[in-house]
């Protein structure tokens, strides 16, 4: 598992900017902070780190920002167990056939490859439905 903080890139209007994402536990909750010289620091707290990341993204995305972290890829979402037991630090990369490999939520990726939070939620729901259909068809 990767360690906090991580240097990442943030994308806006086709221009990438350096940023740093940090995460830490605060008792039973998690905090996530994203800092960059291109925007004011955004910080959020939630029951798990993935949800805190979602809240940070929800604040930045209306201004055109996309964060280059694995947890912002359209086909990545944590299970309830990954959230409860792992703090949301790891999530599953999904395909239409299966819930795939575990990946680090905050691993750096090209910000041009990520989606908005709304698009990610829609894609994950679509993939879960495909997986259910696939499982029902093979049963």
PDB file of N, CA and C in Angstrom, residues 70-113:
ATOM      1  N   UNK A  70      -6.115   7.021  -8.662  1.00  0.00           N
ATOM      2  CA  UNK A  70      -6.817   5.805  -9.080  1.00  0.00           C
ATOM      3  C   UNK A  70      -8.265   5.811  -8.615  1.00  0.00           C
ATOM      4  N   UNK A  71      -8.515   6.331  -7.442  1.00  0.00           N
ATOM      5  CA  UNK A  71      -9.872   6.373  -6.897  1.00  0.00           C
ATOM      6  C   UNK A  71     -10.829   7.255  -7.678  1.00  0.00           C
ATOM      7  N   UNK A  72     -10.343   7.966  -8.690  1.00  0.00           N
ATOM      8  CA  UNK A  72     -11.207   8.796  -9.537  1.00  0.00           C
ATOM      9  C   UNK A  72     -11.419   8.175 -10.918  1.00  0.00           C
ATOM     10  N   UNK A  73     -10.895   6.970 -11.141  1.00  0.00           N
ATOM     11  CA  UNK A  73     -11.137   6.281 -12.416  1.00  0.00           C
ATOM     12  C   UNK A  73     -12.574   5.779 -12.454  1.00  0.00           C
ATOM     13  N   UNK A  74     -13.165   5.787 -13.629  1.00  0.00           N
ATOM     14  CA  UNK A  74     -14.589   5.454 -13.783  1.00  0.00           C
ATOM     15  C   UNK A  74     -14.933   4.053 -13.294  1.00  0.00           C
ATOM     16  N   UNK A  75     -14.004   3.118 -13.386  1.00  0.00           N
ATOM     17  CA  UNK A  75     -14.303   1.722 -13.048  1.00  0.00           C
ATOM     18  C   UNK A  75     -13.718   1.292 -11.706  1.00  0.00           C
ATOM     19  N   UNK A  76     -13.483   2.236 -10.808  1.00  0.00           N
ATOM     20  CA  UNK A  76     -12.897   1.921  -9.495  1.00  0.00           C
ATOM     21  C   UNK A  76     -13.860   2.362  -8.399  1.00  0.00           C
ATOM     22  N   UNK A  77     -14.126   1.430  -7.459  1.00  0.00           N
ATOM     23  CA  UNK A  77     -15.011   1.739  -6.326  1.00  0.00           C
ATOM     24  C   UNK A  77     -14.723   0.751  -5.205  1.00  0.00           C
ATOM     25  N   UNK A  78     -14.730   1.180  -3.951  1.00  0.00           N
ATOM     26  CA  UNK A  78     -14.457   0.254  -2.844  1.00  0.00           C
ATOM     27  C   UNK A  78     -15.697  -0.541  -2.448  1.00  0.00           C
ATOM     28  N   UNK A  79     -15.470  -1.710  -1.915  1.00  0.00           N
ATOM     29  CA  UNK A  79     -16.565  -2.491  -1.343  1.00  0.00           C
ATOM     30  C   UNK A  79     -16.842  -1.958   0.066  1.00  0.00           C
ATOM     31  N   UNK A  80     -17.950  -2.373   0.637  1.00  0.00           N
ATOM     32  CA  UNK A  80     -18.254  -2.002   2.010  1.00  0.00           C
ATOM     33  C   UNK A  80     -17.188  -2.489   2.968  1.00  0.00           C
ATOM     34  N   UNK A  81     -16.669  -3.689   2.724  1.00  0.00           N
ATOM     35  CA  UNK A  81     -15.629  -4.241   3.586  1.00  0.00           C
ATOM     36  C   UNK A  81     -14.338  -3.428   3.452  1.00  0.00           C
ATOM     37  N   UNK A  82     -13.996  -3.036   2.222  1.00  0.00           N
ATOM     38  CA  UNK A  82     -12.786  -2.224   2.012  1.00  0.00           C
ATOM     39  C   UNK A  82     -12.910  -0.886   2.739  1.00  0.00           C
ATOM     40  N   UNK A  83     -14.132  -0.378   2.814  1.00  0.00           N
ATOM     41  CA  UNK A  83     -14.353   0.877   3.532  1.00  0.00           C
ATOM     42  C   UNK A  83     -14.293   0.662   5.037  1.00  0.00           C
ATOM     43  N   UNK A  84     -14.997  -0.363   5.522  1.00  0.00           N
ATOM     44  CA  UNK A  84     -15.081  -0.608   6.959  1.00  0.00           C
ATOM     45  C   UNK A  84     -13.754  -1.058   7.552  1.00  0.00           C
ATOM     46  N   UNK A  85     -13.112  -2.014   6.904  1.00  0.00           N
ATOM     47  CA  UNK A  85     -11.905  -2.606   7.479  1.00  0.00           C
ATOM     48  C   UNK A  85     -10.621  -1.955   6.992  1.00  0.00           C
ATOM     49  N   UNK A  86     -10.649  -1.386   5.794  1.00  0.00           N
ATOM     50  CA  UNK A  86      -9.432  -0.805   5.234  1.00  0.00           C
ATOM     51  C   UNK A  86      -9.456   0.698   5.120  1.00  0.00           C
ATOM     52  N   UNK A  87     -10.513   1.330   5.623  1.00  0.00           N
ATOM     53  CA  UNK A  87     -10.584   2.779   5.599  1.00  0.00           C
ATOM     54  C   UNK A  87     -10.786   3.373   4.215  1.00  0.00           C
ATOM     55  N   UNK A  88     -11.111   2.538   3.223  1.00  0.00           N
ATOM     56  CA  UNK A  88     -11.286   3.039   1.864  1.00  0.00           C
ATOM     57  C   UNK A  88      -9.978   3.367   1.164  1.00  0.00           C
ATOM     58  N   UNK A  89      -8.865   2.870   1.715  1.00  0.00           N
ATOM     59  CA  UNK A  89      -7.561   3.140   1.101  1.00  0.00           C
ATOM     60  C   UNK A  89      -7.318   2.279  -0.131  1.00  0.00           C
ATOM     61  N   UNK A  90      -8.101   1.219  -0.272  1.00  0.00           N
ATOM     62  CA  UNK A  90      -8.012   0.369  -1.453  1.00  0.00           C
ATOM     63  C   UNK A  90      -9.414   0.196  -2.004  1.00  0.00           C
ATOM     64  N   UNK A  91      -9.492   0.016  -3.313  1.00  0.00           N
ATOM     65  CA  UNK A  91     -10.774  -0.125  -3.988  1.00  0.00           C
ATOM     66  C   UNK A  91     -10.606  -1.155  -5.103  1.00  0.00           C
ATOM     67  N   UNK A  92     -11.718  -1.569  -5.675  1.00  0.00           N
ATOM     68  CA  UNK A  92     -11.685  -2.587  -6.725  1.00  0.00           C
ATOM     69  C   UNK A  92     -11.775  -1.955  -8.106  1.00  0.00           C
ATOM     70  N   UNK A  93     -10.950  -2.461  -9.022  1.00  0.00           N
ATOM     71  CA  UNK A  93     -11.048  -2.100 -10.430  1.00  0.00           C
ATOM     72  C   UNK A  93     -12.013  -3.110 -11.048  1.00  0.00           C
ATOM     73  N   UNK A  94     -13.100  -2.627 -11.598  1.00  0.00           N
ATOM     74  CA  UNK A  94     -14.169  -3.501 -12.079  1.00  0.00           C
ATOM     75  C   UNK A  94     -14.157  -3.624 -13.602  1.00  0.00           C
ATOM     76  N   UNK A  95     -14.678  -4.762 -14.064  1.00  0.00           N
ATOM     77  CA  UNK A  95     -14.940  -4.970 -15.485  1.00  0.00           C
ATOM     78  C   UNK A  95     -16.405  -5.383 -15.602  1.00  0.00           C
ATOM     79  N   UNK A  96     -16.898  -5.528 -16.815  1.00  0.00           N
ATOM     80  CA  UNK A  96     -18.289  -5.947 -17.008  1.00  0.00           C
ATOM     81  C   UNK A  96     -18.514  -7.385 -16.551  1.00  0.00           C
ATOM     82  N   UNK A  97     -17.440  -8.158 -16.410  1.00  0.00           N
ATOM     83  CA  UNK A  97     -17.565  -9.554 -16.005  1.00  0.00           C
ATOM     84  C   UNK A  97     -17.355  -9.790 -14.516  1.00  0.00           C
ATOM     85  N   UNK A  98     -16.557  -8.906 -13.875  1.00  0.00           N
ATOM     86  CA  UNK A  98     -16.219  -9.206 -12.481  1.00  0.00           C
ATOM     87  C   UNK A  98     -15.692  -7.984 -11.739  1.00  0.00           C
ATOM     88  N   UNK A  99     -15.754  -8.106 -10.425  1.00  0.00           N
ATOM     89  CA  UNK A  99     -15.051  -7.169  -9.562  1.00  0.00           C
ATOM     90  C   UNK A  99     -13.608  -7.644  -9.575  1.00  0.00           C
ATOM     91  N   UNK A 100     -12.709  -6.809 -10.047  1.00  0.00           N
ATOM     92  CA  UNK A 100     -11.335  -7.234 -10.287  1.00  0.00           C
ATOM     93  C   UNK A 100     -10.386  -6.970  -9.147  1.00  0.00           C
ATOM     94  N   UNK A 101      -9.190  -6.567  -9.510  1.00  0.00           N
ATOM     95  CA  UNK A 101      -8.096  -6.416  -8.563  1.00  0.00           C
ATOM     96  C   UNK A 101      -8.283  -5.232  -7.628  1.00  0.00           C
ATOM     97  N   UNK A 102      -7.674  -5.338  -6.456  1.00  0.00           N
ATOM     98  CA  UNK A 102      -7.628  -4.227  -5.508  1.00  0.00           C
ATOM     99  C   UNK A 102      -6.534  -3.261  -5.943  1.00  0.00           C
ATOM    100  N   UNK A 103      -6.842  -1.970  -5.898  1.00  0.00           N
ATOM    101  CA  UNK A 103      -5.873  -0.936  -6.249  1.00  0.00           C
ATOM    102  C   UNK A 103      -5.829   0.096  -5.126  1.00  0.00           C
ATOM    103  N   UNK A 104      -4.741   0.826  -5.059  1.00  0.00           N
ATOM    104  CA  UNK A 104      -4.598   1.881  -4.060  1.00  0.00           C
ATOM    105  C   UNK A 104      -5.408   3.104  -4.484  1.00  0.00           C
ATOM    106  N   UNK A 105      -6.297   3.559  -3.646  1.00  0.00           N
ATOM    107  CA  UNK A 105      -7.175   4.696  -3.942  1.00  0.00           C
ATOM    108  C   UNK A 105      -6.398   5.934  -4.351  1.00  0.00           C
ATOM    109  N   UNK A 106      -5.260   6.177  -3.712  1.00  0.00           N
ATOM    110  CA  UNK A 106      -4.525   7.423  -3.940  1.00  0.00           C
ATOM    111  C   UNK A 106      -3.306   7.269  -4.847  1.00  0.00           C
ATOM    112  N   UNK A 107      -3.185   6.143  -5.539  1.00  0.00           N
ATOM    113  CA  UNK A 107      -2.069   5.974  -6.476  1.00  0.00           C
ATOM    114  C   UNK A 107      -2.214   6.987  -7.608  1.00  0.00           C
ATOM    115  N   UNK A 108      -1.123   7.629  -7.997  1.00  0.00           N
ATOM    116  CA  UNK A 108      -1.192   8.630  -9.061  1.00  0.00           C
ATOM    117  C   UNK A 108      -1.507   8.000 -10.422  1.00  0.00           C
ATOM    118  N   UNK A 109      -2.371   8.668 -11.187  1.00  0.00           N
ATOM    119  CA  UNK A 109      -2.671   8.315 -12.574  1.00  0.00           C
ATOM    120  C   UNK A 109      -2.738   9.603 -13.382  1.00  0.00           C
ATOM    121  N   UNK A 110      -2.738   9.481 -14.677  1.00  0.00           N
ATOM    122  CA  UNK A 110      -2.892  10.628 -15.568  1.00  0.00           C
ATOM    123  C   UNK A 110      -4.279  11.234 -15.335  1.00  0.00           C
ATOM    124  N   UNK A 111      -4.365  12.505 -14.963  1.00  0.00           N
ATOM    125  CA  UNK A 111      -5.676  13.089 -14.684  1.00  0.00           C
ATOM    126  C   UNK A 111      -6.588  13.141 -15.915  1.00  0.00           C
ATOM    127  N   UNK A 112      -6.039  12.992 -17.100  1.00  0.00           N
ATOM    128  CA  UNK A 112      -6.873  12.961 -18.311  1.00  0.00           C
ATOM    129  C   UNK A 112      -7.658  11.659 -18.407  1.00  0.00           C
ATOM    130  N   UNK A 113      -7.314  10.666 -17.587  1.00  0.00           N
ATOM    131  CA  UNK A 113      -7.985   9.362 -17.643  1.00  0.00           C
ATOM    132  C   UNK A 113      -9.094   9.208 -16.611  1.00  0.00           C
TER     133      UNK A 113
END
